[in-house]
mmCIF file of C-alpha atoms and ligand atoms in Angstrom:
data_model
loop_
_atom_site.group_PDB
_atom_site.id
_atom_site.type_symbol
_atom_site.label_atom_id
_atom_site.label_comp_id
_atom_site.label_asym_id
_atom_site.label_seq_id
_atom_site.Cartn_x
_atom_site.Cartn_y
_atom_site.Cartn_z
ATOM 1 C CA MET A 962 90.924 -40.406 -13.822
ATOM 2 C CA SER A 963 94.313 -41.720 -12.730
ATOM 3 C CA LEU A 964 94.186 -39.215 -9.885
ATOM 4 C CA ARG A 965 90.857 -40.566 -8.739
ATOM 5 C CA THR A 966 91.962 -44.216 -8.697
ATOM 6 C CA LYS A 967 95.070 -43.217 -6.771
ATOM 7 C CA THR A 968 93.054 -41.534 -4.048
ATOM 8 C CA ALA A 969 90.371 -44.241 -3.943
ATOM 9 C CA ARG A 970 90.401 -46.468 -0.904
ATOM 10 C CA THR A 971 91.600 -49.969 -1.520
ATOM 11 C CA THR A 972 89.755 -51.610 1.352
ATOM 12 C CA ALA A 973 87.558 -53.839 -0.805
ATOM 13 C CA ARG A 974 90.565 -55.502 -2.463
ATOM 14 C CA PRO A 975 90.338 -59.234 -2.026
ATOM 15 C CA ASP A 976 93.084 -61.304 -0.604
ATOM 16 C CA LEU A 977 92.140 -64.024 -3.069
ATOM 17 C CA ARG A 978 92.943 -67.467 -1.746
ATOM 18 C CA ILE A 979 91.315 -70.032 -4.032
ATOM 19 C CA ARG A 980 91.732 -73.493 -2.517
ATOM 20 C CA PRO A 981 94.872 -75.481 -3.400
ATOM 21 C CA GLY A 982 94.193 -77.998 -6.143
ATOM 22 C CA PHE A 983 91.381 -75.977 -7.700
ATOM 23 C CA ALA A 984 93.341 -74.863 -10.759
ATOM 24 C CA THR A 985 94.590 -78.366 -11.538
ATOM 25 C CA ASP A 986 91.161 -79.955 -11.089
ATOM 26 C CA ALA A 987 89.605 -77.248 -13.273
ATOM 27 C CA VAL A 988 91.888 -78.171 -16.157
ATOM 28 C CA HIS A 989 92.106 -81.952 -15.700
ATOM 29 C CA ALA A 990 89.171 -83.465 -13.753
ATOM 30 C CA GLY A 991 87.027 -85.409 -16.228
ATOM 31 C CA GLN A 992 89.008 -83.881 -19.085
ATOM 32 C CA GLU A 993 91.413 -86.700 -19.896
ATOM 33 C CA PRO A 994 92.632 -86.909 -23.519
ATOM 34 C CA ASP A 995 90.421 -88.949 -25.823
ATOM 35 C CA PRO A 996 91.500 -92.607 -25.441
ATOM 36 C CA LEU A 997 90.844 -93.360 -29.121
ATOM 37 C CA THR A 998 92.902 -90.602 -30.773
ATOM 38 C CA GLY A 999 94.789 -88.845 -27.994
ATOM 39 C CA ALA A 1000 92.953 -85.587 -28.716
ATOM 40 C CA VAL A 1001 93.911 -83.295 -25.833
ATOM 41 C CA VAL A 1002 90.383 -81.937 -25.596
ATOM 42 C CA PRO A 1003 87.605 -84.477 -25.036
ATOM 43 C CA PRO A 1004 85.580 -84.435 -28.262
ATOM 44 C CA ILE A 1005 81.991 -83.290 -28.650
ATOM 45 C CA TYR A 1006 80.023 -86.516 -28.920
ATOM 46 C CA GLN A 1007 77.254 -85.095 -31.084
ATOM 47 C CA THR A 1008 75.157 -88.224 -31.093
ATOM 48 C CA SER A 1009 71.729 -89.092 -29.780
ATOM 49 C CA THR A 1010 72.289 -92.806 -29.420
ATOM 50 C CA PHE A 1011 75.021 -95.484 -29.191
ATOM 51 C CA THR A 1012 75.301 -98.860 -30.887
ATOM 52 C CA GLN A 1013 75.477 -101.853 -28.564
ATOM 53 C CA HIS A 1014 77.561 -105.042 -28.476
ATOM 54 C CA GLY A 1015 74.407 -107.076 -27.915
ATOM 55 C CA VAL A 1016 70.803 -106.555 -26.877
ATOM 56 C CA GLU A 1017 71.865 -106.503 -23.245
ATOM 57 C CA THR A 1018 75.466 -105.319 -23.509
ATOM 58 C CA LEU A 1019 76.479 -101.706 -23.946
ATOM 59 C CA LYS A 1020 79.805 -100.328 -25.163
ATOM 60 C CA ASN A 1021 81.366 -98.428 -22.237
ATOM 61 C CA GLY A 1022 77.991 -97.945 -20.547
ATOM 62 C CA TYR A 1023 76.469 -95.582 -23.098
ATOM 63 C CA GLU A 1024 73.020 -96.264 -24.520
ATOM 64 C CA TYR A 1025 71.118 -93.014 -25.276
ATOM 65 C CA SER A 1026 72.222 -89.403 -24.744
ATOM 66 C CA ARG A 1027 69.406 -88.422 -22.383
ATOM 67 C CA GLY A 1028 70.733 -91.030 -19.956
ATOM 68 C CA GLY A 1029 74.395 -90.295 -20.549
ATOM 69 C CA ASN A 1030 76.671 -88.639 -23.079
ATOM 70 C CA PRO A 1031 80.478 -88.635 -22.784
ATOM 71 C CA THR A 1032 80.811 -84.864 -23.327
ATOM 72 C CA ARG A 1033 78.172 -84.106 -20.720
ATOM 73 C CA ASN A 1034 79.596 -86.642 -18.297
ATOM 74 C CA ALA A 1035 83.095 -85.146 -18.693
ATOM 75 C CA PHE A 1036 81.724 -81.743 -17.690
ATOM 76 C CA GLU A 1037 79.775 -83.250 -14.786
ATOM 77 C CA THR A 1038 82.933 -84.942 -13.457
ATOM 78 C CA GLN A 1039 84.903 -81.695 -13.769
ATOM 79 C CA LEU A 1040 82.264 -79.619 -11.954
ATOM 80 C CA ALA A 1041 81.753 -82.228 -9.231
ATOM 81 C CA ALA A 1042 85.489 -82.165 -8.460
ATOM 82 C CA LEU A 1043 85.461 -78.371 -8.141
ATOM 83 C CA GLU A 1044 82.493 -78.477 -5.749
ATOM 84 C CA ASN A 1045 84.210 -81.113 -3.568
ATOM 85 C CA SER A 1046 81.772 -83.799 -4.608
ATOM 86 C CA THR A 1047 81.522 -86.804 -6.889
ATOM 87 C CA ALA A 1048 78.031 -86.313 -8.294
ATOM 88 C CA ALA A 1049 77.010 -83.482 -10.618
ATOM 89 C CA PHE A 1050 74.157 -83.381 -13.122
ATOM 90 C CA ALA A 1051 74.114 -80.962 -16.055
ATOM 91 C CA PHE A 1052 70.913 -79.439 -17.404
ATOM 92 C CA ALA A 1053 69.801 -77.256 -20.277
ATOM 93 C CA SER A 1054 69.466 -74.209 -17.988
ATOM 94 C CA GLY A 1055 69.790 -73.148 -14.380
ATOM 95 C CA MET A 1056 66.017 -73.188 -14.038
ATOM 96 C CA ALA A 1057 65.847 -76.770 -15.347
ATOM 97 C CA ALA A 1058 68.440 -77.741 -12.732
ATOM 98 C CA GLU A 1059 66.454 -76.096 -9.932
ATOM 99 C CA ASP A 1060 63.276 -77.780 -11.120
ATOM 100 C CA ALA A 1061 64.903 -81.232 -11.215
ATOM 101 C CA LEU A 1062 66.196 -80.886 -7.675
ATOM 102 C CA LEU A 1063 62.871 -79.621 -6.302
ATOM 103 C CA ARG A 1064 60.919 -82.395 -8.054
ATOM 104 C CA ALA A 1065 63.312 -84.953 -6.649
ATOM 105 C CA VAL A 1066 62.517 -84.041 -3.044
ATOM 106 C CA LEU A 1067 59.105 -82.318 -2.824
ATOM 107 C CA ARG A 1068 55.509 -83.568 -2.685
ATOM 108 C CA PRO A 1069 52.207 -81.642 -2.575
ATOM 109 C CA GLY A 1070 51.719 -80.290 0.922
ATOM 110 C CA HIS A 1071 55.396 -79.530 1.460
ATOM 111 C CA THR A 1072 56.832 -76.094 2.170
ATOM 112 C CA VAL A 1073 60.006 -74.491 0.840
ATOM 113 C CA ILE A 1074 61.661 -71.885 2.998
ATOM 114 C CA ALA A 1075 63.585 -69.488 0.811
ATOM 115 C CA ALA A 1076 65.865 -66.690 1.866
ATOM 116 C CA ALA A 1077 64.466 -63.542 0.233
ATOM 117 C CA GLU A 1078 66.514 -61.608 -2.341
ATOM 118 C CA SER A 1079 66.830 -64.709 -4.472
ATOM 119 C CA TYR A 1080 67.041 -64.838 -8.257
ATOM 120 C CA GLY A 1081 63.818 -63.576 -9.861
ATOM 121 C CA GLY A 1082 63.411 -66.810 -11.815
ATOM 122 C CA THR A 1083 63.602 -68.873 -8.631
ATOM 123 C CA HIS A 1084 60.930 -66.663 -7.097
ATOM 124 C CA ARG A 1085 58.781 -67.190 -10.217
ATOM 125 C CA LEU A 1086 59.303 -70.966 -10.228
ATOM 126 C CA LEU A 1087 58.298 -71.289 -6.582
ATOM 127 C CA THR A 1088 55.387 -68.839 -6.504
ATOM 128 C CA HIS A 1089 53.929 -69.362 -9.988
ATOM 129 C CA VAL A 1090 54.702 -73.008 -10.815
ATOM 130 C CA TYR A 1091 55.179 -74.996 -7.603
ATOM 131 C CA SER A 1092 52.317 -73.162 -5.869
ATOM 132 C CA ARG A 1093 49.959 -74.812 -8.378
ATOM 133 C CA TRP A 1094 51.196 -78.236 -7.331
ATOM 134 C CA GLY A 1095 50.484 -77.719 -3.655
ATOM 135 C CA VAL A 1096 53.950 -76.555 -2.596
ATOM 136 C CA ARG A 1097 54.025 -73.451 -0.449
ATOM 137 C CA THR A 1098 56.949 -71.037 -0.183
ATOM 138 C CA VAL A 1099 57.778 -68.946 2.855
ATOM 139 C CA PHE A 1100 60.362 -66.186 2.454
ATOM 140 C CA VAL A 1101 62.663 -65.238 5.295
ATOM 141 C CA ASP A 1102 65.078 -62.368 5.836
ATOM 142 C CA PRO A 1103 68.573 -63.399 4.659
ATOM 143 C CA GLN A 1104 70.095 -61.220 7.384
ATOM 144 C CA ASP A 1105 68.201 -63.001 10.162
ATOM 145 C CA PRO A 1106 68.709 -66.734 10.802
ATOM 146 C CA GLY A 1107 66.311 -66.279 13.751
ATOM 147 C CA GLU A 1108 63.521 -65.826 11.211
ATOM 148 C CA LEU A 1109 64.454 -69.188 9.668
ATOM 149 C CA GLU A 1110 64.194 -70.827 13.076
ATOM 150 C CA ARG A 1111 60.756 -69.271 13.681
ATOM 151 C CA ALA A 1112 59.534 -70.351 10.228
ATOM 152 C CA LEU A 1113 60.694 -73.917 10.871
ATOM 153 C CA THR A 1114 58.985 -74.020 14.260
ATOM 154 C CA ALA A 1115 55.753 -72.663 12.735
ATOM 155 C CA ASP A 1116 55.572 -75.004 9.731
ATOM 156 C CA HIS A 1117 56.260 -78.693 10.171
ATOM 157 C CA SER A 1118 55.754 -79.300 6.450
ATOM 158 C CA ALA A 1119 58.965 -77.440 5.661
ATOM 159 C CA LYS A 1120 61.240 -79.796 3.721
ATOM 160 C CA VAL A 1121 63.666 -77.615 1.792
ATOM 161 C CA LEU A 1122 65.680 -74.553 2.708
ATOM 162 C CA TRP A 1123 66.724 -72.594 -0.375
ATOM 163 C CA VAL A 1124 69.473 -70.032 0.023
ATOM 164 C CA GLU A 1125 71.466 -67.986 -2.396
ATOM 165 C CA THR A 1126 74.662 -66.303 -1.263
ATOM 166 C CA PRO A 1127 75.665 -63.646 -2.098
ATOM 167 C CA THR A 1128 72.026 -62.728 -2.673
ATOM 168 C CA ASN A 1129 70.626 -61.141 -5.779
ATOM 169 C CA PRO A 1130 70.708 -58.171 -6.083
ATOM 170 C CA LEU A 1131 71.805 -56.791 -2.673
ATOM 171 C CA LEU A 1132 74.756 -59.203 -2.296
ATOM 172 C CA THR A 1133 73.941 -60.149 1.269
ATOM 173 C CA VAL A 1134 76.149 -63.037 2.394
ATOM 174 C CA LEU A 1135 74.575 -65.803 4.471
ATOM 175 C CA ASP A 1136 76.555 -67.970 6.848
ATOM 176 C CA ILE A 1137 76.045 -71.310 5.053
ATOM 177 C CA ALA A 1138 77.227 -73.433 7.999
ATOM 178 C CA GLU A 1139 74.854 -71.685 10.403
ATOM 179 C CA TRP A 1140 71.792 -71.820 8.124
ATOM 180 C CA THR A 1141 72.523 -75.480 7.357
ATOM 181 C CA ARG A 1142 72.851 -76.339 11.028
ATOM 182 C CA ILE A 1143 69.447 -74.788 11.788
ATOM 183 C CA ALA A 1144 67.771 -76.493 8.792
ATOM 184 C CA HIS A 1145 69.243 -79.887 9.660
ATOM 185 C CA ALA A 1146 67.954 -79.667 13.244
ATOM 186 C CA TYR A 1147 64.458 -79.793 11.693
ATOM 187 C CA GLY A 1148 65.279 -82.508 9.116
ATOM 188 C CA VAL A 1149 65.189 -79.958 6.308
ATOM 189 C CA LEU A 1150 67.337 -80.310 3.190
ATOM 190 C CA CYS A 1151 69.666 -77.358 2.591
ATOM 191 C CA VAL A 1152 70.172 -76.172 -0.990
ATOM 192 C CA VAL A 1153 72.595 -73.394 -1.946
ATOM 193 C CA ASP A 1154 72.433 -71.575 -5.269
ATOM 194 C CA ASN A 1155 76.171 -71.021 -5.797
ATOM 195 C CA THR A 1156 75.871 -69.147 -9.104
ATOM 196 C CA PHE A 1157 77.086 -65.757 -7.838
ATOM 197 C CA ALA A 1158 80.120 -67.020 -5.933
ATOM 198 C CA SER A 1159 81.056 -69.918 -8.239
ATOM 199 C CA PRO A 1160 83.021 -72.904 -6.885
ATOM 200 C CA ALA A 1161 86.185 -70.796 -7.052
ATOM 201 C CA LEU A 1162 85.028 -68.630 -4.147
ATOM 202 C CA GLN A 1163 83.061 -71.065 -1.985
ATOM 203 C CA THR A 1164 82.069 -74.740 -1.852
ATOM 204 C CA PRO A 1165 78.800 -75.015 0.108
ATOM 205 C CA LEU A 1166 78.919 -78.823 0.353
ATOM 206 C CA SER A 1167 82.097 -78.481 2.445
ATOM 207 C CA LEU A 1168 80.151 -76.213 4.800
ATOM 208 C CA GLY A 1169 77.375 -78.764 5.330
ATOM 209 C CA ALA A 1170 74.885 -77.978 2.554
ATOM 210 C CA ASP A 1171 73.182 -80.984 0.936
ATOM 211 C CA ALA A 1172 72.984 -79.738 -2.631
ATOM 212 C CA VAL A 1173 74.329 -76.940 -4.800
ATOM 213 C CA VAL A 1174 72.663 -75.544 -7.884
ATOM 214 C CA HIS A 1175 74.292 -73.484 -10.595
ATOM 215 C CA SER A 1176 73.282 -71.487 -13.563
ATOM 216 C CA THR A 1177 76.358 -72.484 -15.578
ATOM 217 C CA THR A 1178 75.255 -69.716 -17.947
ATOM 218 C CA LYS A 1179 77.081 -67.292 -15.640
ATOM 219 C CA TYR A 1180 80.640 -67.610 -14.246
ATOM 220 C CA ILE A 1181 81.121 -71.277 -15.159
ATOM 221 C CA GLY A 1182 80.436 -70.789 -18.882
ATOM 222 C CA GLY A 1183 81.919 -67.352 -18.391
ATOM 223 C CA HIS A 1184 81.637 -66.012 -21.938
ATOM 224 C CA SER A 1185 77.892 -65.336 -22.331
ATOM 225 C CA ASP A 1186 77.710 -67.880 -25.136
ATOM 226 C CA VAL A 1187 75.908 -70.827 -23.550
ATOM 227 C CA LEU A 1188 72.865 -71.505 -21.371
ATOM 228 C CA GLY A 1189 73.118 -74.271 -18.796
ATOM 229 C CA GLY A 1190 72.550 -75.419 -15.263
ATOM 230 C CA ALA A 1191 73.764 -78.014 -12.807
ATOM 231 C CA VAL A 1192 72.910 -79.754 -9.559
ATOM 232 C CA VAL A 1193 75.787 -81.015 -7.417
ATOM 233 C CA VAL A 1194 75.051 -83.219 -4.435
ATOM 234 C CA GLY A 1195 77.023 -84.635 -1.560
ATOM 235 C CA ASN A 1196 76.172 -87.749 0.448
ATOM 236 C CA ALA A 1197 72.716 -86.653 1.607
ATOM 237 C CA VAL A 1198 70.036 -89.304 1.969
ATOM 238 C CA TRP A 1199 66.402 -88.289 1.380
ATOM 239 C CA GLU A 1200 63.479 -90.559 2.236
ATOM 240 C CA ASP A 1201 65.932 -93.478 2.560
ATOM 241 C CA GLN A 1202 67.485 -92.972 -0.853
ATOM 242 C CA PRO A 1203 70.768 -91.312 -1.835
ATOM 243 C CA LEU A 1204 69.915 -87.810 -3.048
ATOM 244 C CA GLN A 1205 72.176 -88.329 -6.037
ATOM 245 C CA ASP A 1206 70.011 -91.260 -7.208
ATOM 246 C CA LEU A 1207 66.879 -89.133 -6.893
ATOM 247 C CA VAL A 1208 68.356 -86.247 -8.894
ATOM 248 C CA GLY A 1209 69.890 -88.593 -11.488
ATOM 249 C CA PHE A 1210 66.484 -90.214 -11.942
ATOM 250 C CA GLN A 1211 64.823 -86.823 -12.537
ATOM 251 C CA GLN A 1212 67.509 -85.882 -15.046
ATOM 252 C CA PHE A 1213 66.869 -89.075 -17.008
ATOM 253 C CA ALA A 1214 63.090 -89.272 -16.582
ATOM 254 C CA VAL A 1215 62.227 -85.618 -17.218
ATOM 255 C CA GLY A 1216 65.064 -85.025 -19.625
ATOM 256 C CA ALA A 1217 66.032 -81.334 -19.560
ATOM 257 C CA VAL A 1218 69.661 -82.382 -20.075
ATOM 258 C CA ALA A 1219 72.577 -80.283 -21.281
ATOM 259 C CA GLY A 1220 73.411 -81.101 -24.896
ATOM 260 C CA PRO A 1221 76.936 -82.103 -25.990
ATOM 261 C CA GLN A 1222 77.795 -78.742 -27.568
ATOM 262 C CA ASP A 1223 76.616 -76.815 -24.505
ATOM 263 C CA SER A 1224 78.459 -79.208 -22.185
ATOM 264 C CA PHE A 1225 81.637 -78.663 -24.189
ATOM 265 C CA LEU A 1226 81.343 -74.869 -23.900
ATOM 266 C CA ALA A 1227 80.610 -75.059 -20.171
ATOM 267 C CA ALA A 1228 83.624 -77.347 -19.628
ATOM 268 C CA ARG A 1229 85.870 -75.062 -21.643
ATOM 269 C CA GLY A 1230 84.721 -72.075 -19.613
ATOM 270 C CA LEU A 1231 85.179 -73.885 -16.323
ATOM 271 C CA LYS A 1232 88.857 -74.582 -17.084
ATOM 272 C CA THR A 1233 89.670 -70.864 -16.819
ATOM 273 C CA LEU A 1234 87.281 -69.978 -13.983
ATOM 274 C CA GLY A 1235 90.105 -69.481 -11.477
ATOM 275 C CA VAL A 1236 92.028 -66.934 -13.531
ATOM 276 C CA ARG A 1237 88.897 -65.166 -14.694
ATOM 277 C CA ILE A 1238 87.417 -64.825 -11.220
ATOM 278 C CA ARG A 1239 90.654 -63.253 -10.011
ATOM 279 C CA GLN A 1240 90.223 -60.408 -12.492
ATOM 280 C CA HIS A 1241 86.468 -60.106 -11.876
ATOM 281 C CA CYS A 1242 87.133 -59.736 -8.131
ATOM 282 C CA GLU A 1243 89.964 -57.266 -8.582
ATOM 283 C CA ASN A 1244 88.009 -55.052 -10.995
ATOM 284 C CA ALA A 1245 84.825 -55.207 -8.885
ATOM 285 C CA ALA A 1246 86.700 -54.251 -5.707
ATOM 286 C CA CYS A 1247 88.317 -51.331 -7.463
ATOM 287 C CA ILE A 1248 84.977 -50.115 -8.866
ATOM 288 C CA ALA A 1249 83.177 -50.563 -5.527
ATOM 289 C CA ASP A 1250 85.847 -48.477 -3.775
ATOM 290 C CA TRP A 1251 85.624 -45.782 -6.400
ATOM 291 C CA LEU A 1252 81.805 -45.677 -6.352
ATOM 292 C CA THR A 1253 81.747 -44.993 -2.593
ATOM 293 C CA THR A 1254 83.324 -41.602 -3.325
ATOM 294 C CA HIS A 1255 81.069 -40.651 -6.259
ATOM 295 C CA PRO A 1256 78.665 -37.716 -5.701
ATOM 296 C CA ARG A 1257 75.859 -39.351 -7.726
ATOM 297 C CA VAL A 1258 75.928 -42.575 -5.725
ATOM 298 C CA GLU A 1259 73.698 -43.019 -2.682
ATOM 299 C CA GLN A 1260 74.900 -46.415 -1.509
ATOM 300 C CA VAL A 1261 77.203 -49.173 -2.734
ATOM 301 C CA PHE A 1262 76.674 -52.873 -2.040
ATOM 302 C CA TYR A 1263 79.782 -55.034 -2.316
ATOM 303 C CA PRO A 1264 80.670 -57.759 0.196
ATOM 304 C CA GLY A 1265 84.289 -56.628 0.126
ATOM 305 C CA LEU A 1266 83.478 -53.194 1.553
ATOM 306 C CA PRO A 1267 83.986 -53.112 5.342
ATOM 307 C CA GLU A 1268 80.700 -51.205 5.729
ATOM 308 C CA HIS A 1269 78.711 -53.908 3.877
ATOM 309 C CA SER A 1270 76.226 -55.438 6.330
ATOM 310 C CA THR A 1271 77.620 -58.965 5.966
ATOM 311 C CA HIS A 1272 81.263 -58.199 5.151
ATOM 312 C CA HIS A 1273 82.418 -60.164 8.215
ATOM 313 C CA ILE A 1274 80.700 -63.355 6.986
ATOM 314 C CA ALA A 1275 82.011 -62.909 3.427
ATOM 315 C CA ALA A 1276 85.565 -62.374 4.662
ATOM 316 C CA GLN A 1277 85.465 -65.639 6.546
ATOM 317 C CA GLN A 1278 83.398 -67.789 4.169
ATOM 318 C CA MET A 1279 84.530 -66.757 0.690
ATOM 319 C CA SER A 1280 87.952 -66.835 -0.950
ATOM 320 C CA GLY A 1281 87.163 -63.537 -2.687
ATOM 321 C CA PHE A 1282 84.276 -61.086 -2.823
ATOM 322 C CA GLY A 1283 83.038 -61.714 -6.355
ATOM 323 C CA GLY A 1284 82.389 -59.709 -9.483
ATOM 324 C CA LEU A 1285 78.954 -58.225 -8.757
ATOM 325 C CA VAL A 1286 78.484 -54.701 -7.452
ATOM 326 C CA THR A 1287 75.163 -52.962 -6.907
ATOM 327 C CA LEU A 1288 74.555 -49.299 -6.233
ATOM 328 C CA ARG A 1289 71.710 -46.959 -5.458
ATOM 329 C CA VAL A 1290 71.771 -43.881 -7.622
ATOM 330 C CA THR A 1291 71.055 -40.398 -6.291
ATOM 331 C CA GLY A 1292 67.820 -39.181 -7.893
ATOM 332 C CA GLY A 1293 65.687 -42.302 -7.622
ATOM 333 C CA GLU A 1294 64.375 -44.675 -10.262
ATOM 334 C CA ALA A 1295 64.499 -42.196 -13.148
ATOM 335 C CA ALA A 1296 68.186 -41.504 -12.525
ATOM 336 C CA ALA A 1297 68.939 -45.229 -12.161
ATOM 337 C CA ARG A 1298 67.343 -45.905 -15.548
ATOM 338 C CA VAL A 1299 69.368 -43.126 -17.160
ATOM 339 C CA VAL A 1300 72.611 -44.590 -15.805
ATOM 340 C CA ALA A 1301 71.686 -48.091 -16.997
ATOM 341 C CA GLU A 1302 70.926 -46.743 -20.464
ATOM 342 C CA SER A 1303 74.001 -44.492 -20.727
ATOM 343 C CA THR A 1304 77.009 -46.781 -20.412
ATOM 344 C CA ARG A 1305 78.898 -47.827 -23.533
ATOM 345 C CA LEU A 1306 81.251 -50.580 -22.352
ATOM 346 C CA PHE A 1307 78.797 -52.004 -19.819
ATOM 347 C CA GLY A 1308 76.110 -53.623 -21.970
ATOM 348 C CA LEU A 1309 72.529 -53.071 -20.819
ATOM 349 C CA SER A 1310 71.530 -56.651 -20.256
ATOM 350 C CA VAL A 1311 70.285 -59.225 -17.794
ATOM 351 C CA SER A 1312 72.664 -62.069 -16.926
ATOM 352 C CA LEU A 1313 76.113 -61.855 -15.395
ATOM 353 C CA GLY A 1314 79.416 -63.644 -15.012
ATOM 354 C CA GLY A 1315 80.749 -63.191 -18.545
ATOM 355 C CA VAL A 1316 84.086 -61.640 -19.461
ATOM 356 C CA GLU A 1317 82.252 -58.519 -20.688
ATOM 357 C CA SER A 1318 80.761 -56.032 -18.220
ATOM 358 C CA LEU A 1319 76.976 -55.743 -18.024
ATOM 359 C CA ILE A 1320 74.627 -53.306 -16.322
ATOM 360 C CA SER A 1321 70.978 -53.798 -15.393
ATOM 361 C CA HIS A 1322 68.052 -52.266 -13.550
ATOM 362 C CA PRO A 1323 66.887 -55.212 -11.386
ATOM 363 C CA ALA A 1324 63.474 -53.805 -10.397
ATOM 364 C CA THR A 1325 62.280 -53.800 -14.004
ATOM 365 C CA MET A 1326 64.573 -56.423 -15.554
ATOM 366 C CA THR A 1327 65.687 -59.508 -13.591
ATOM 367 C CA HIS A 1328 63.264 -58.994 -10.708
ATOM 368 C CA GLY A 1329 60.180 -57.891 -12.640
ATOM 369 C CA SER A 1330 58.253 -60.899 -11.305
ATOM 370 C CA THR A 1331 58.720 -59.671 -7.710
ATOM 371 C CA ALA A 1332 57.059 -56.270 -8.378
ATOM 372 C CA GLY A 1333 54.672 -55.335 -5.600
ATOM 373 C CA THR A 1334 55.990 -58.021 -3.221
ATOM 374 C CA PRO A 1335 58.308 -57.556 -0.232
ATOM 375 C CA GLN A 1336 60.993 -59.290 -2.364
ATOM 376 C CA ALA A 1337 61.061 -56.442 -4.906
ATOM 377 C CA PRO A 1338 64.465 -54.675 -4.972
ATOM 378 C CA PRO A 1339 64.821 -50.900 -4.471
ATOM 379 C CA ARG A 1340 63.811 -49.052 -7.641
ATOM 380 C CA ASP A 1341 66.882 -46.783 -7.626
ATOM 381 C CA LEU A 1342 69.191 -49.806 -7.734
ATOM 382 C CA VAL A 1343 71.585 -50.597 -10.578
ATOM 383 C CA ARG A 1344 73.461 -53.907 -10.795
ATOM 384 C CA LEU A 1345 76.885 -54.276 -12.347
ATOM 385 C CA SER A 1346 78.382 -57.530 -13.506
ATOM 386 C CA VAL A 1347 81.984 -56.405 -13.674
ATOM 387 C CA GLY A 1348 83.933 -58.031 -16.495
ATOM 388 C CA ILE A 1349 87.642 -58.504 -17.033
ATOM 389 C CA GLU A 1350 88.312 -55.419 -19.174
ATOM 390 C CA ASP A 1351 90.814 -52.681 -18.168
ATOM 391 C CA VAL A 1352 89.323 -51.281 -14.992
ATOM 392 C CA GLU A 1353 90.263 -47.699 -15.923
ATOM 393 C CA HIS A 1354 88.019 -47.972 -18.987
ATOM 394 C CA LEU A 1355 85.154 -49.364 -16.902
ATOM 395 C CA ILE A 1356 85.464 -46.536 -14.382
ATOM 396 C CA ASP A 1357 85.515 -43.919 -17.157
ATOM 397 C CA ASP A 1358 82.398 -45.468 -18.647
ATOM 398 C CA LEU A 1359 80.533 -45.487 -15.314
ATOM 399 C CA ASP A 1360 81.655 -41.947 -14.513
ATOM 400 C CA ARG A 1361 80.273 -40.685 -17.813
ATOM 401 C CA ALA A 1362 76.971 -42.546 -17.273
ATOM 402 C CA LEU A 1363 76.589 -41.349 -13.670
ATOM 403 C CA LEU A 1364 77.190 -37.736 -14.728
ATOM 404 C CA THR A 1365 74.667 -37.914 -17.590
ATOM 405 C CA PRO A 1366 72.015 -35.290 -16.809
HETATM 406 C C1 LIG B 402 70.667 -66.976 -13.979
HETATM 407 C C2 LIG B 402 70.411 -67.552 -12.651
HETATM 408 C C3 LIG B 402 69.587 -68.672 -12.477
HETATM 409 C C4 LIG B 402 68.824 -69.310 -13.627
HETATM 410 O O1 LIG B 402 69.669 -69.846 -14.575
HETATM 411 P P1 LIG B 402 69.338 -69.941 -16.160
HETATM 412 O O2 LIG B 402 70.564 -70.568 -16.702
HETATM 413 O O3 LIG B 402 69.095 -68.562 -16.639
HETATM 414 O O4 LIG B 402 68.115 -70.791 -16.298
HETATM 415 C C5 LIG B 402 69.441 -69.176 -11.195
HETATM 416 N N1 LIG B 402 70.062 -68.616 -10.145
HETATM 417 C C6 LIG B 402 70.837 -67.528 -10.269
HETATM 418 C C7 LIG B 402 71.486 -66.957 -9.065
HETATM 419 C C8 LIG B 402 71.046 -66.959 -11.511
HETATM 420 O O5 LIG B 402 71.814 -65.869 -11.627
#
């Protein structure tokens, strides 16, 4: 084992350069000590409603927790700071966040252009829910911005460009600035799902995107103990109104808000994102390197590998290459399933971004809803969410699973 890690290439190792100020903002933005008691950690305001000074005067602006709750607002301030913004909105799940943003900007007759290889749930939301409300979705190749340009020329009802980078599950990295520039030339709003990278590795708003969505269930929560989502917006104006007003209205009017307990857990997780992501990246790079030499592995996808199709974009756009690694197993789907079911440390599970390592078979698990479509992932593919355990133990575990007959 030690011999193998010694001889493994180290090319995928990240030169992690998280932006200056990130660590301090993560710990302090929105997280000031409680003014009443001095409690270092902002308390969990487990209350549905707030008493008022008078029928028209509120105490400190709080009226009812769907509209605003101090614990949720503290998390929203913290996340906004880390995404280089001032406006974040927290929801009960990533899907609720996506839905709020789409409702805020779309009408029947509009088209969404989505880069393929997106999260299975996003695919389901667009093709099974929004389709029934007269919103069409066109998928384009994430490796080909020319296809985006052709789709925009062909469909003048296109209003939203939806990209995810790195993509799920092939970890293709899109040039956010380039895709945004093309979308904006056609008056199209550019949304980036930043769940896989997290704000520690890239801030899409700084690259021109109009809105960022997160499943805070993943790296932001970071401990697989809370479900949540968020929308973060910059200064975009949509149909003459600030986008942040439109999203804030949806959050209040539709109401899929993050509760105080969940907001507390997300905020606690976010404080350590920087140090966690460092270990995720280091372990993932080490595992990706090692996998490239394994006889049972057909192909490895990791943006940090020089042979990855979009390594050059990742190296320039991201401060690190992330904690996800996918691989194609020699022997096809049957062999991939055996590997996924044979690890001991890697838990067989959907989801990602927690401190513990997870393994999944995307074609049947996360991407089941894409079966039979061009968006379906290869059936011999296995996805790893690499945790922060000792990397030697993770490699031993994978080696044993890959060599299972
Ligand atoms: C998990 C995930 C979502 C959906 O988030 P939930 O919190 O599960 O609702 C959206 N996008 C990506 C990239 C995800 O990984």
